[in-house]
Amino acid sequence: MIKLASREGGEMLVARKNQEEVSRIKVRGCIIGGEQLAVVAGPCAVESEEILKETAFKVRGCGAAFLRGGAYKPRTSPYSFQGLGEEGLKILARVGEDMNMPVITELMDSEDIELVAEYTDIIQIGARNMHNFALLRKLGKVDKPVVLKRGLAATIEEWLLAAEYILTGGNNQVILCERGIRSAEPWTRNTLDLSAVALVKELSHLPVLVDPSHATGVRSLVTPMAKAAIAAGADGIMVEVHPHPEKALSDGEQSLTPKGFSQLMRAIEPVARAVGRGVR
């Protein structure tokens, strides 16, 4: 039987033994971890207010509750688009307010915690920073929900222990996100580990999202993997959407068009109903 490592005085804070019910993270009237699936959608990067507003209008009309968009972008190449920084945060906050959608964006540097927290509703920690324990400790002192993405080669235990760093600091608003792990497979960007979703739901009370966009890197695979994620027990999905993916400054090849996102939302509804969840 799989067991989480114990801490002095009892079970780890992330352990389901400490809380049978799934944690419900409430953000501006929206819930992650409830009976309704949480759908997060938006472009990989905030490129302009016009593009973000067009995307937000369309994904909200299809049923998405949360708006995503990166103001700071961790890119493998230093020559790739790195994001608009503070201006991107301001655009994201304005569009989120106009559309009445909670916004989520990635935090990369501990020096930017206060700035990112000022403009966003949910702070995302990307795969590259899952092992940045100094940053995780600081987020334990922040009164904002945190989406913690699984590291590129992290075990499930390491992922949960990373979440434990945040919880031990006093912030219990943690949402896990499976976004695929690195493998030898060259035809997809990563390998989506849906067994991790089912296992984490068994071990922990923390809600779990799945990001099929980063997990596959292939637009045609996003909808099938979103359906599979919901069937595996995910509490929601995080999907990249762009009105003109061929012109996107980041991750256009894995971004759905608004029409494709509308088709995804229709496709996941019967799966959600089959597992006793709602979509919208």
mmCIF file of C-alpha atoms in Angstrom, residues 111-277:
data_model
loop_
_atom_site.group_PDB
_atom_site.id
_atom_site.type_symbol
_atom_site.label_atom_id
_atom_site.label_comp_id
_atom_site.label_asym_id
_atom_site.label_seq_id
_atom_site.Cartn_x
_atom_site.Cartn_y
_atom_site.Cartn_z
ATOM 1 C CA GLU A 111 11.289 39.259 -6.112
ATOM 2 C CA ASP A 112 8.026 39.571 -8.072
ATOM 3 C CA ILE A 113 5.720 37.952 -5.491
ATOM 4 C CA GLU A 114 4.115 41.185 -4.286
ATOM 5 C CA LEU A 115 3.726 42.531 -7.809
ATOM 6 C CA VAL A 116 2.152 39.355 -9.202
ATOM 7 C CA ALA A 117 -0.085 38.973 -6.132
ATOM 8 C CA GLU A 118 -1.329 42.534 -6.627
ATOM 9 C CA TYR A 119 -2.667 41.874 -10.122
ATOM 10 C CA THR A 120 -3.646 38.200 -10.146
ATOM 11 C CA ASP A 121 -6.182 36.022 -8.341
ATOM 12 C CA ILE A 122 -4.218 32.750 -8.564
ATOM 13 C CA ILE A 123 -0.440 32.404 -8.699
ATOM 14 C CA GLN A 124 0.960 29.635 -10.880
ATOM 15 C CA ILE A 125 4.274 27.941 -10.176
ATOM 16 C CA GLY A 126 5.553 26.304 -13.340
ATOM 17 C CA ALA A 127 7.273 22.965 -13.769
ATOM 18 C CA ARG A 128 10.730 24.522 -13.706
ATOM 19 C CA ASN A 129 10.124 26.083 -10.287
ATOM 20 C CA MET A 130 8.489 23.111 -8.567
ATOM 21 C CA HIS A 131 11.836 22.394 -6.888
ATOM 22 C CA ASN A 132 12.466 26.042 -5.956
ATOM 23 C CA PHE A 133 11.899 25.438 -2.266
ATOM 24 C CA ALA A 134 12.858 28.961 -1.176
ATOM 25 C CA LEU A 135 10.132 30.325 -3.464
ATOM 26 C CA LEU A 136 7.605 27.756 -2.232
ATOM 27 C CA ARG A 137 8.315 28.708 1.393
ATOM 28 C CA LYS A 138 7.626 32.360 0.603
ATOM 29 C CA LEU A 139 4.337 31.438 -1.068
ATOM 30 C CA GLY A 140 3.326 29.797 2.202
ATOM 31 C CA LYS A 141 3.051 33.338 3.603
ATOM 32 C CA VAL A 142 0.952 34.682 0.731
ATOM 33 C CA ASP A 143 -2.837 34.824 0.977
ATOM 34 C CA LYS A 144 -3.422 33.746 -2.613
ATOM 35 C CA PRO A 145 -4.287 30.360 -4.139
ATOM 36 C CA VAL A 146 -1.316 28.660 -5.796
ATOM 37 C CA VAL A 147 -1.401 26.290 -8.761
ATOM 38 C CA LEU A 148 1.620 24.024 -8.450
ATOM 39 C CA LYS A 149 2.596 22.321 -11.690
ATOM 40 C CA ARG A 150 4.419 19.012 -11.563
ATOM 41 C CA GLY A 151 8.112 19.182 -12.459
ATOM 42 C CA LEU A 152 9.435 17.843 -15.747
ATOM 43 C CA ALA A 153 10.817 14.681 -14.120
ATOM 44 C CA ALA A 154 9.301 14.857 -10.648
ATOM 45 C CA THR A 155 7.938 11.806 -8.909
ATOM 46 C CA ILE A 156 4.470 12.022 -7.401
ATOM 47 C CA GLU A 157 5.978 12.068 -3.919
ATOM 48 C CA GLU A 158 8.287 14.968 -4.826
ATOM 49 C CA TRP A 159 5.308 16.863 -6.251
ATOM 50 C CA LEU A 160 3.308 16.397 -3.053
ATOM 51 C CA LEU A 161 6.299 17.329 -0.902
ATOM 52 C CA ALA A 162 6.652 20.547 -2.910
ATOM 53 C CA ALA A 163 3.023 21.331 -2.060
ATOM 54 C CA GLU A 164 3.824 20.557 1.570
ATOM 55 C CA TYR A 165 6.353 23.410 1.586
ATOM 56 C CA ILE A 166 3.532 25.846 0.823
ATOM 57 C CA LEU A 167 1.090 24.330 3.300
ATOM 58 C CA THR A 168 3.587 24.320 6.153
ATOM 59 C CA GLY A 169 3.946 28.077 5.687
ATOM 60 C CA GLY A 170 0.254 28.548 6.401
ATOM 61 C CA ASN A 171 -1.192 28.793 2.898
ATOM 62 C CA ASN A 172 -3.593 25.874 2.406
ATOM 63 C CA GLN A 173 -4.953 27.163 -0.913
ATOM 64 C CA VAL A 174 -2.901 24.839 -3.105
ATOM 65 C CA ILE A 175 -4.061 23.329 -6.395
ATOM 66 C CA LEU A 176 -1.958 20.655 -8.078
ATOM 67 C CA CYS A 177 -1.583 20.570 -11.858
ATOM 68 C CA GLU A 178 -0.416 17.579 -13.888
ATOM 69 C CA ARG A 179 1.157 18.903 -17.116
ATOM 70 C CA GLY A 180 3.028 15.877 -18.375
ATOM 71 C CA ILE A 181 6.504 14.579 -17.624
ATOM 72 C CA ARG A 182 9.550 14.273 -19.835
ATOM 73 C CA SER A 183 10.028 10.879 -21.488
ATOM 74 C CA ALA A 184 11.763 9.343 -24.487
ATOM 75 C CA GLU A 185 8.691 9.867 -26.700
ATOM 76 C CA PRO A 186 9.541 12.419 -29.446
ATOM 77 C CA TRP A 187 6.092 12.851 -30.997
ATOM 78 C CA THR A 188 4.513 14.659 -28.051
ATOM 79 C CA ARG A 189 5.928 17.552 -26.040
ATOM 80 C CA ASN A 190 5.598 15.548 -22.802
ATOM 81 C CA THR A 191 3.928 12.344 -21.646
ATOM 82 C CA LEU A 192 0.659 12.965 -19.800
ATOM 83 C CA ASP A 193 0.608 10.871 -16.624
ATOM 84 C CA LEU A 194 -3.068 10.355 -15.838
ATOM 85 C CA SER A 195 -2.269 7.613 -13.330
ATOM 86 C CA ALA A 196 -0.761 10.425 -11.252
ATOM 87 C CA VAL A 197 -4.128 12.184 -11.194
ATOM 88 C CA ALA A 198 -5.954 9.127 -9.889
ATOM 89 C CA LEU A 199 -3.227 8.355 -7.351
ATOM 90 C CA VAL A 200 -2.957 11.906 -6.034
ATOM 91 C CA LYS A 201 -6.725 12.027 -5.610
ATOM 92 C CA GLU A 202 -6.396 8.895 -3.493
ATOM 93 C CA LEU A 203 -3.475 10.192 -1.415
ATOM 94 C CA SER A 204 -4.302 13.879 -1.020
ATOM 95 C CA HIS A 205 -7.221 16.219 -0.418
ATOM 96 C CA LEU A 206 -5.791 18.885 -2.716
ATOM 97 C CA PRO A 207 -7.729 19.563 -5.945
ATOM 98 C CA VAL A 208 -6.024 18.551 -9.198
ATOM 99 C CA LEU A 209 -6.059 20.238 -12.584
ATOM 100 C CA VAL A 210 -4.699 18.774 -15.829
ATOM 101 C CA ASP A 211 -3.032 20.826 -18.556
ATOM 102 C CA PRO A 212 -3.455 18.821 -21.792
ATOM 103 C CA SER A 213 -1.966 21.645 -23.870
ATOM 104 C CA HIS A 214 1.523 21.482 -22.350
ATOM 105 C CA ALA A 215 1.214 17.748 -21.785
ATOM 106 C CA THR A 216 0.913 16.962 -25.491
ATOM 107 C CA GLY A 217 2.072 20.033 -27.380
ATOM 108 C CA VAL A 218 -0.226 18.936 -30.209
ATOM 109 C CA ARG A 219 -3.491 20.778 -30.846
ATOM 110 C CA SER A 220 -5.390 17.685 -32.065
ATOM 111 C CA LEU A 221 -4.580 15.798 -28.854
ATOM 112 C CA VAL A 222 -5.837 18.429 -26.404
ATOM 113 C CA THR A 223 -9.516 17.454 -26.483
ATOM 114 C CA PRO A 224 -8.991 13.662 -26.203
ATOM 115 C CA MET A 225 -6.617 14.161 -23.265
ATOM 116 C CA ALA A 226 -8.988 16.625 -21.597
ATOM 117 C CA LYS A 227 -11.724 13.987 -21.754
ATOM 118 C CA ALA A 228 -9.376 11.351 -20.376
ATOM 119 C CA ALA A 229 -8.277 13.662 -17.559
ATOM 120 C CA ILE A 230 -11.859 14.205 -16.442
ATOM 121 C CA ALA A 231 -12.521 10.476 -16.546
ATOM 122 C CA ALA A 232 -9.409 9.966 -14.371
ATOM 123 C CA GLY A 233 -10.833 12.262 -11.701
ATOM 124 C CA ALA A 234 -9.359 15.689 -12.433
ATOM 125 C CA ASP A 235 -11.147 18.629 -10.821
ATOM 126 C CA GLY A 236 -10.625 20.757 -13.898
ATOM 127 C CA ILE A 237 -8.532 21.476 -16.964
ATOM 128 C CA MET A 238 -6.212 24.256 -18.061
ATOM 129 C CA VAL A 239 -6.217 24.857 -21.812
ATOM 130 C CA GLU A 240 -4.401 27.268 -24.091
ATOM 131 C CA VAL A 241 -6.613 29.178 -26.529
ATOM 132 C CA HIS A 242 -5.606 31.850 -29.045
ATOM 133 C CA PRO A 243 -7.745 33.537 -31.730
ATOM 134 C CA HIS A 244 -4.899 33.198 -34.250
ATOM 135 C CA PRO A 245 -2.586 30.358 -33.134
ATOM 136 C CA GLU A 246 -0.466 30.621 -36.274
ATOM 137 C CA LYS A 247 0.533 34.136 -35.158
ATOM 138 C CA ALA A 248 0.927 33.404 -31.446
ATOM 139 C CA LEU A 249 4.201 34.536 -29.872
ATOM 140 C CA SER A 250 4.283 31.425 -27.676
ATOM 141 C CA ASP A 251 3.010 27.835 -28.029
ATOM 142 C CA GLY A 252 0.775 28.424 -31.023
ATOM 143 C CA GLU A 253 1.057 24.814 -32.193
ATOM 144 C CA GLN A 254 -0.686 23.545 -29.055
ATOM 145 C CA SER A 255 -3.246 26.339 -28.709
ATOM 146 C CA LEU A 256 -6.861 25.750 -29.645
ATOM 147 C CA THR A 257 -8.790 28.238 -31.710
ATOM 148 C CA PRO A 258 -11.964 29.595 -30.081
ATOM 149 C CA LYS A 259 -13.931 27.239 -32.333
ATOM 150 C CA GLY A 260 -11.772 24.326 -31.216
ATOM 151 C CA PHE A 261 -12.305 25.301 -27.588
ATOM 152 C CA SER A 262 -16.068 25.388 -28.121
ATOM 153 C CA GLN A 263 -15.865 21.867 -29.544
ATOM 154 C CA LEU A 264 -13.793 20.766 -26.538
ATOM 155 C CA MET A 265 -16.392 22.094 -24.106
ATOM 156 C CA ARG A 266 -19.136 20.171 -25.881
ATOM 157 C CA ALA A 267 -16.983 17.028 -25.969
ATOM 158 C CA ILE A 268 -16.203 17.002 -22.237
ATOM 159 C CA GLU A 269 -19.806 17.471 -21.077
ATOM 160 C CA PRO A 270 -20.923 13.822 -21.415
ATOM 161 C CA VAL A 271 -17.701 12.632 -19.764
ATOM 162 C CA ALA A 272 -18.257 15.020 -16.890
ATOM 163 C CA ARG A 273 -21.832 13.847 -16.457
ATOM 164 C CA ALA A 274 -20.675 10.221 -16.495
ATOM 165 C CA VAL A 275 -18.422 10.860 -13.474
ATOM 166 C CA GLY A 276 -20.999 12.987 -11.657
ATOM 167 C CA ARG A 277 -19.562 16.393 -12.473
#
